[in-house]
């Protein structure tokens, strides 16, 4: 394995005069043996035991870069200072007490080379080992249950003091970090998850020190900061994570029974509206917005044999899957286009979308709704289905998040009023309903273009 990038090692320290020389020397030796261009940054977080003096006595400025906080601000603050001061294309931080072996660095680097943005040491995986037998083992085990449960992720151990980042990830994550205490690890991984970064969890052996500065109160503060992070996510302070549609379409397998039931229920509602409001469906032009890899195409084609069926989507994966299945069908047309900037052609008799407009900001949701009417001929029918925030929806989504199965990260359930307001500017609403049998309750509005 060859590493071309400049590597930065960041070591946060607080009263580590007894351990710091050994740790810095080990990292320095690791870099020399492998010939890596490097820098070692030690951030002294207001130590009172002479840690800074020990460093200056044993190392010169060409060996390490020492940054000192005027007072103790917290481990999170120390790591953030070091990471943002670093220059490396690859950056990692490691605790100063030698509880984690440097032997894992080669594996961490290999994963960064393979394209992971963040690599973290973990004692939560099967092949990991945790040498700890006091109250910290019990509290640590509880945290491995509580943190994934609250955060709704599959990361088994977020709290080990050994994490590696590529340069872009480091600048992004630590630039957004707000917590200075022990909970900063949770926050960094939460931001990474929100940003859709690739995270690799690597099993390690962790040998706990009896002189550890982690106390019972540390666990309590971390618990409070866990809920602070969760609140920040809900408030959108870390930005909105986008739904990864490429992965969704690439990883689609046979749908579970309940998903098939939901699709069947929505399909029946859609067919009922078409039969009710379109007099000659076999002559109609249909446009499905966001219809790549459509769940409704076969049913509508078989039931009504429309003159034309147009699919508008901007996801290449979904369009390719649709083309592979139906591309040779007569009267079927695929359009690679952004639904927010659709043109006025074709002038259709029916334009519909299911599960589309809720994936945008409020302003873009309005644009998506307007897009339906832009494609309709005068008197044409628009059918718009979207999730709405009933108690049932909120409960079902919360359960999905807690078990780590929620993948529609930018879905924004819409009130009937929000959608109605824009629809009424361009059409006349003739029917609306909520589909209650679907746990993630869907609202449907049917309108005719003015």
Coordinates of C-alpha atoms in Angstrom, one line a residue:
X1 CA 0.0 0.0 0.0
X2 CA 1.2 3.5 -0.9
X3 CA -0.1 6.7 0.6
X4 CA 0.6 9.8 -1.5
X5 CA -1.1 12.3 0.8
X6 CA 0.4 14.3 3.5
X7 CA -0.9 12.8 6.8
X8 CA -1.8 14.7 9.9
X9 CA -1.9 13.2 13.4
X10 CA -3.9 15.1 16.0
X11 CA -3.5 14.3 19.7
X12 CA -5.8 16.0 22.2
X13 CA -4.2 16.1 25.7
X14 CA -5.2 17.1 29.1
X15 CA -2.8 16.4 32.0
X16 CA -0.9 13.7 30.0
X17 CA 2.6 14.5 31.1
X18 CA 3.3 10.8 32.0
X19 CA 2.0 9.4 28.6
X20 CA 2.6 12.0 26.0
X21 CA 6.2 11.3 25.2
X22 CA 5.6 7.6 24.6
X23 CA 2.6 8.3 22.4
X24 CA 4.2 11.0 20.2
X25 CA 7.4 9.0 19.8
X26 CA 5.4 5.9 18.7
X27 CA 3.5 8.0 16.0
X28 CA 6.8 9.6 14.9
X29 CA 8.4 6.2 14.6
X30 CA 5.4 4.9 12.6
X31 CA 5.7 7.7 10.1
X32 CA 9.5 7.3 9.7
X33 CA 9.2 3.5 9.1
X34 CA 6.8 4.0 6.3
X35 CA 8.2 7.1 4.8
X36 CA 5.0 9.1 5.0
X37 CA 5.1 12.9 4.8
X38 CA 3.5 14.0 8.0
X39 CA 2.8 16.4 10.8
X40 CA 2.0 15.7 14.4
X41 CA -0.2 18.2 16.1
X42 CA -0.7 18.1 19.9
X43 CA -3.4 20.3 21.3
X44 CA -2.9 20.9 25.1
X45 CA -6.4 21.6 26.5
X46 CA -5.4 23.7 29.5
X47 CA -3.3 21.0 31.3
X48 CA -2.1 21.8 34.8
X49 CA 0.5 19.0 35.2
X50 CA 3.2 20.5 32.9
X51 CA 2.3 18.5 29.8
X52 CA 3.3 21.4 27.5
X53 CA 6.7 21.7 29.2
X54 CA 7.3 18.0 28.8
X55 CA 6.6 18.2 25.1
X56 CA 9.0 21.2 24.6
X57 CA 11.7 19.4 26.6
X58 CA 11.6 16.2 24.5
X59 CA 10.6 17.5 21.0
X60 CA 11.5 20.4 18.9
X61 CA 9.3 22.4 16.6
X62 CA 10.2 20.3 13.6
X63 CA 8.9 17.2 15.4
X64 CA 5.6 18.4 16.6
X65 CA 3.2 21.4 16.4
X66 CA 2.0 22.4 19.8
X67 CA -1.2 24.3 20.2
X68 CA -2.3 25.4 23.7
X69 CA -5.8 26.3 25.0
X70 CA -5.6 28.9 27.7
X71 CA -8.0 26.8 29.8
X72 CA -9.7 23.4 29.7
X73 CA -12.4 23.6 27.1
X74 CA -13.1 19.9 26.6
X75 CA -11.9 17.0 24.4
X76 CA -14.2 18.0 21.5
X77 CA -12.8 21.5 21.4
X78 CA -9.2 20.2 21.4
X79 CA -9.9 17.7 18.5
X80 CA -11.6 20.4 16.5
X81 CA -8.7 22.9 17.0
X82 CA -6.2 20.3 15.8
X83 CA -8.3 19.0 12.9
X84 CA -8.9 22.5 11.5
X85 CA -5.3 23.5 12.0
X86 CA -4.1 20.4 10.1
X87 CA -2.8 20.5 6.5
X88 CA -3.0 16.8 5.6
X89 CA -4.9 15.2 2.9
X90 CA -5.5 12.4 5.5
X91 CA -6.1 13.4 9.1
X92 CA -6.7 11.2 12.2
X93 CA -6.9 11.8 15.9
X94 CA -5.9 9.4 18.6
X95 CA -6.0 9.6 22.4
X96 CA -2.7 10.3 24.2
X97 CA -2.9 7.5 26.8
X98 CA -1.9 4.6 24.5
X99 CA -5.1 2.7 25.0
X100 CA -5.3 2.0 21.2
X101 CA -2.5 0.4 19.2
X102 CA -1.1 2.2 16.2
X103 CA -1.1 -1.1 14.3
X104 CA -4.5 -0.3 13.0
X105 CA -3.3 2.8 11.1
X106 CA -2.4 0.7 8.0
X107 CA -5.9 -0.7 7.8
X108 CA -7.5 2.7 8.4
X109 CA -5.4 4.2 5.6
X110 CA -6.3 1.4 3.2
X111 CA -10.0 2.2 3.7
X112 CA -9.4 5.9 3.1
X113 CA -7.6 4.9 -0.2
X114 CA -10.6 2.7 -1.1
X115 CA -12.9 5.8 -1.0
X116 CA -14.3 5.9 2.6
X117 CA -14.6 9.4 4.0
X118 CA -14.5 8.5 7.7
X119 CA -12.9 5.4 9.3
X120 CA -13.6 4.8 13.0
X121 CA -12.2 2.3 15.6
X122 CA -14.9 0.3 17.2
X123 CA -15.2 -2.1 20.1
X124 CA -18.8 -2.9 19.2
X125 CA -18.1 -5.3 16.4
X126 CA -17.8 -9.1 16.9
X127 CA -14.0 -9.4 16.3
X128 CA -13.3 -6.3 18.5
X129 CA -11.9 -6.6 22.1
X130 CA -12.6 -4.4 25.1
X131 CA -10.3 -4.9 28.1
X132 CA -12.4 -3.2 30.7
X133 CA -13.9 -4.6 33.8
X134 CA -15.2 -1.7 36.0
X135 CA -18.2 0.5 36.0
X136 CA -17.1 1.9 32.6
X137 CA -17.8 -1.5 31.0
X138 CA -21.4 -1.4 32.2
X139 CA -22.0 2.3 31.3
X140 CA -20.1 1.8 27.9
X141 CA -22.4 -1.1 27.1
X142 CA -25.5 0.9 27.8
X143 CA -24.2 3.7 25.6
X144 CA -23.7 1.2 22.7
X145 CA -27.4 0.5 23.0
X146 CA -28.7 4.1 23.7
X147 CA -26.7 6.0 21.1
X148 CA -27.8 3.9 18.0
X149 CA -31.3 3.8 19.3
X150 CA -31.6 7.5 19.6
X151 CA -29.6 8.3 16.4
X152 CA -31.2 5.6 14.3
X153 CA -28.0 4.4 12.8
X154 CA -26.1 1.1 12.6
X155 CA -22.8 2.4 14.0
X156 CA -22.0 0.1 17.0
X157 CA -19.4 2.2 18.8
X158 CA -19.1 5.9 18.2
X159 CA -17.0 6.8 21.2
X160 CA -13.5 5.4 20.7
X161 CA -10.7 8.0 20.5
X162 CA -9.4 6.8 17.1
X163 CA -10.9 8.2 13.9
X164 CA -9.5 9.1 10.5
X165 CA -10.9 11.4 7.8
X166 CA -10.0 12.6 4.3
X167 CA -9.3 16.3 4.0
X168 CA -12.7 17.4 2.7
X169 CA -14.6 15.4 5.3
X170 CA -12.4 16.8 8.1
X171 CA -13.0 20.4 7.1
X172 CA -16.7 19.9 6.6
X173 CA -17.4 17.9 9.8
X174 CA -15.2 19.9 12.2
X175 CA -16.3 23.1 10.6
X176 CA -19.9 22.3 11.6
X177 CA -19.0 20.9 15.0
X178 CA -20.7 22.7 18.0
X179 CA -20.0 20.5 21.0
X180 CA -16.8 20.8 23.0
X181 CA -17.4 17.9 25.4
X182 CA -17.4 14.1 25.2
X183 CA -20.4 14.0 22.9
X184 CA -18.5 15.5 20.0
X185 CA -17.9 12.0 18.5
X186 CA -21.7 11.6 18.2
X187 CA -22.0 15.0 16.6
X188 CA -19.2 14.4 14.0
X189 CA -20.7 11.1 13.0
X190 CA -24.2 12.6 12.9
X191 CA -23.0 15.3 10.5
X192 CA -21.2 12.8 8.4
X193 CA -24.4 10.7 8.2
X194 CA -26.5 13.7 7.3
X195 CA -24.0 14.6 4.6
X196 CA -24.1 11.0 3.1
X197 CA -20.4 10.4 3.7
X198 CA -19.1 6.9 3.6
X199 CA -18.2 5.6 7.1
X200 CA -16.2 2.5 7.8
X201 CA -16.3 0.9 11.3
X202 CA -13.1 -1.2 12.0
X203 CA -12.9 -3.6 15.0
X204 CA -10.1 -2.8 17.4
X205 CA -8.7 -3.8 20.8
X206 CA -9.2 -1.2 23.5
X207 CA -7.0 -1.5 26.6
X208 CA -8.5 0.8 29.2
X209 CA -6.3 2.8 31.6
X210 CA -7.0 2.9 35.3
X211 CA -6.0 6.6 35.1
X212 CA -8.8 7.3 32.6
X213 CA -10.4 10.7 32.9
X214 CA -13.8 9.3 31.9
X215 CA -16.0 9.5 35.0
X216 CA -19.6 8.6 35.7
X217 CA -20.4 12.3 35.2
X218 CA -18.8 12.1 31.7
X219 CA -21.3 9.5 30.7
X220 CA -24.2 11.7 32.0
X221 CA -22.9 14.7 30.1
X222 CA -22.5 12.6 26.9
X223 CA -26.1 11.5 27.3
X224 CA -27.3 15.1 27.5
X225 CA -25.2 16.0 24.4
X226 CA -26.7 13.0 22.6
X227 CA -30.1 14.6 22.8
X228 CA -28.6 18.0 21.8
X229 CA -27.3 16.4 18.6
X230 CA -30.7 14.8 17.9
X231 CA -32.4 18.2 18.4
X232 CA -29.9 19.8 16.1
X233 CA -30.7 17.3 13.4
X234 CA -34.4 17.9 13.8
X235 CA -33.8 21.6 13.6
X236 CA -31.7 21.3 10.5
X237 CA -28.6 22.8 12.0
X238 CA -26.3 20.3 10.1
X239 CA -28.1 20.7 6.8
X240 CA -30.6 18.3 5.2
X241 CA -29.4 14.8 4.3
X242 CA -30.5 13.9 0.8
X243 CA -32.1 10.6 -0.1
X244 CA -29.6 8.5 -2.0
X245 CA -31.8 7.5 -5.0
X246 CA -29.0 5.8 -6.9
X247 CA -28.5 3.4 -4.0
X248 CA -32.3 3.0 -3.6
X249 CA -32.8 1.9 -7.2
X250 CA -29.6 -0.1 -7.4
X251 CA -30.4 -2.1 -4.2
X252 CA -34.0 -2.7 -4.9
X253 CA -35.0 -6.3 -4.4
X254 CA -38.3 -8.1 -4.1
X255 CA -40.5 -5.9 -2.1
X256 CA -41.8 -7.1 1.3
X257 CA -45.4 -8.1 1.6
X258 CA -46.4 -4.8 3.4
X259 CA -44.7 -2.7 0.7
X260 CA -46.6 -4.6 -2.0
X261 CA -49.8 -3.9 0.0
X262 CA -49.1 -0.2 0.2
X263 CA -48.3 -0.1 -3.6
X264 CA -51.5 -2.0 -4.4
X265 CA -53.6 0.4 -2.2
X266 CA -52.1 3.5 -3.9
X267 CA -52.6 1.9 -7.3
X268 CA -56.3 1.2 -6.7
X269 CA -56.9 4.8 -5.6
X270 CA -55.1 6.1 -8.7
X271 CA -57.1 3.8 -11.0
X272 CA -60.4 4.8 -9.4
X273 CA -59.7 8.5 -10.0
X274 CA -58.8 7.9 -13.6
X275 CA -62.0 5.9 -14.2
X276 CA -64.0 8.5 -12.4
X277 CA -62.8 11.7 -14.0
X278 CA -61.4 10.8 -17.5
X279 CA -64.1 9.9 -20.0
X280 CA -62.0 8.2 -22.7
X281 CA -58.8 6.9 -20.9
X282 CA -57.7 4.9 -24.0
X283 CA -57.2 8.2 -25.9
X284 CA -55.4 10.0 -23.1
X285 CA -51.8 11.3 -22.9
X286 CA -50.3 10.4 -19.5
X287 CA -47.3 12.0 -17.9
X288 CA -45.8 10.5 -14.7
X289 CA -43.5 12.9 -12.9
X290 CA -40.6 11.2 -11.1
X291 CA -41.7 7.9 -12.7
X292 CA -38.4 6.3 -13.3
X293 CA -38.8 2.6 -12.5
X294 CA -42.5 3.3 -12.1
X295 CA -44.7 1.1 -9.9
X296 CA -47.9 2.2 -11.8
X297 CA -46.9 2.0 -15.4
X298 CA -47.9 -1.6 -16.1
X299 CA -51.2 -1.3 -14.3
X300 CA -52.2 1.9 -16.2
X301 CA -51.1 0.5 -19.6
X302 CA -52.9 -2.8 -19.1
X303 CA -56.1 -1.3 -17.7
X304 CA -56.5 1.7 -20.0
X305 CA -54.1 1.4 -23.0
X306 CA -53.5 5.1 -23.1
X307 CA -52.4 6.7 -26.4
X308 CA -49.1 7.9 -24.9
X309 CA -47.3 7.4 -21.6
X310 CA -44.5 9.8 -20.8
X311 CA -42.1 9.3 -17.9
X312 CA -40.1 12.3 -16.6
X313 CA -37.2 11.8 -14.2
X314 CA -33.6 12.9 -13.9
X315 CA -32.2 9.8 -12.2
X316 CA -30.2 7.8 -14.8
X317 CA -30.4 4.6 -12.8
X318 CA -34.2 4.5 -12.6
X319 CA -34.6 5.5 -16.2
X320 CA -32.2 2.8 -17.3
X321 CA -34.2 0.2 -15.3
X322 CA -37.4 1.4 -16.8
X323 CA -36.0 1.3 -20.3
X324 CA -34.7 -2.2 -19.8
X325 CA -38.2 -3.4 -18.9
X326 CA -40.5 -1.3 -21.0
X327 CA -38.4 0.7 -23.5
X328 CA -39.8 -1.2 -26.5
X329 CA -43.5 -0.5 -25.6
X330 CA -45.4 1.4 -28.3
X331 CA -46.4 4.9 -27.2
X332 CA -44.0 5.0 -24.3
X333 CA -41.6 7.9 -24.0
X334 CA -38.8 8.6 -21.5
X335 CA -37.6 12.1 -20.7
X336 CA -34.5 12.8 -18.7
X337 CA -35.5 16.1 -17.2
X338 CA -35.7 18.0 -13.9
X339 CA -39.3 18.0 -12.7
X340 CA -38.7 21.5 -11.3
X341 CA -38.0 22.9 -14.8
X342 CA -40.3 20.9 -17.1
X343 CA -41.2 22.3 -20.4
X344 CA -44.8 22.8 -21.7
X345 CA -44.8 19.7 -23.8
X346 CA -46.5 17.3 -24.1
X347 CA -49.9 18.8 -23.4
X348 CA -51.3 15.9 -21.5
X349 CA -54.8 14.7 -20.3
X350 CA -53.4 13.3 -17.1
X351 CA -50.3 14.3 -15.1
X352 CA -49.6 12.6 -11.8
X353 CA -47.0 12.0 -9.2
X354 CA -46.8 9.7 -6.2
X355 CA -44.1 10.4 -3.5
X356 CA -42.4 13.3 -5.4
X357 CA -43.2 16.8 -4.2
X358 CA -42.3 16.1 -0.5
X359 CA -38.5 15.7 -1.4
X360 CA -38.0 19.5 -2.0
X361 CA -37.8 22.7 0.0
X362 CA -41.1 24.6 0.4
X363 CA -40.3 26.8 -2.6
X364 CA -39.3 23.9 -4.8
X365 CA -42.4 22.0 -3.7
X366 CA -44.5 24.8 -5.1
X367 CA -42.5 24.6 -8.4
X368 CA -43.0 20.9 -8.6
X369 CA -46.8 21.3 -8.1
X370 CA -46.8 24.0 -10.8
X371 CA -45.0 21.6 -13.1
X372 CA -48.0 19.3 -13.1
X373 CA -50.2 22.0 -14.5
X374 CA -47.6 23.2 -17.0
X375 CA -47.8 19.9 -18.8
X376 CA -51.6 19.7 -18.8
X377 CA -54.0 20.7 -21.5
X378 CA -56.9 22.9 -20.5
X379 CA -59.3 20.9 -18.4
X380 CA -56.6 18.1 -17.9
X381 CA -56.4 16.2 -14.7
X382 CA -53.7 16.4 -12.1
X383 CA -53.3 13.8 -9.4
X384 CA -50.8 14.5 -6.7
X385 CA -50.1 12.1 -3.8
X386 CA -47.8 12.9 -0.9
X387 CA -47.2 11.9 2.7
X388 CA -49.0 14.0 5.3
X389 CA -48.0 14.4 9.0
X390 CA -50.8 12.5 10.8
X391 CA -50.0 10.9 14.2
X392 CA -49.9 7.6 12.4
X393 CA -47.3 8.9 9.9
X394 CA -45.2 10.3 12.7
X395 CA -45.3 7.1 14.7
X396 CA -44.5 4.9 11.7
X397 CA -41.6 7.1 10.6
X398 CA -40.2 7.3 14.1
X399 CA -40.1 3.5 14.4
X400 CA -38.4 3.2 11.0
X401 CA -35.8 5.8 12.1
X402 CA -35.1 4.1 15.4
X403 CA -34.5 0.7 13.8
X404 CA -32.3 2.2 11.1
X405 CA -34.7 1.5 8.2
X406 CA -35.6 5.0 7.2
X407 CA -34.0 5.9 3.9
X408 CA -36.1 8.9 2.7
X409 CA -34.0 11.4 4.6
X410 CA -35.2 14.5 2.8
X411 CA -38.9 13.6 2.9
X412 CA -40.9 16.4 4.3
X413 CA -44.5 15.4 5.1
X414 CA -46.8 18.1 3.7
X415 CA -50.1 19.4 5.2
X416 CA -53.1 19.4 2.9
X417 CA -53.3 23.2 3.2
X418 CA -49.7 23.7 2.0
X419 CA -50.4 21.7 -1.2
X420 CA -53.9 23.1 -1.7
X421 CA -52.7 26.7 -1.7
X422 CA -50.6 26.2 -4.7
X423 CA -52.9 23.8 -6.5
X424 CA -55.8 26.3 -6.3
X425 CA -53.7 29.0 -8.1
X426 CA -53.6 26.8 -11.2
X427 CA -56.5 24.4 -11.0
X428 CA -59.9 23.5 -9.4
X429 CA -59.8 20.8 -6.8
X430 CA -62.5 18.2 -7.4
X431 CA -61.5 15.7 -4.8
X432 CA -59.1 15.0 -2.0
X433 CA -58.6 12.2 0.5
X434 CA -56.2 10.6 2.9
X435 CA -55.2 6.9 2.3
X436 CA -55.3 5.6 5.9
X437 CA -54.5 1.9 5.3
X438 CA -50.9 3.1 4.5
X439 CA -49.0 3.6 7.8
X440 CA -47.0 6.4 6.3
X441 CA -50.3 8.1 5.5
X442 CA -50.7 9.5 2.0
X443 CA -52.9 12.5 1.0
X444 CA -54.2 12.8 -2.5
X445 CA -55.4 15.9 -4.3
X446 CA -57.2 15.7 -7.6
X447 CA -57.6 18.9 -9.6
X448 CA -58.5 20.0 -13.1
X449 CA -56.5 22.7 -14.9
X450 CA -58.2 26.0 -15.2

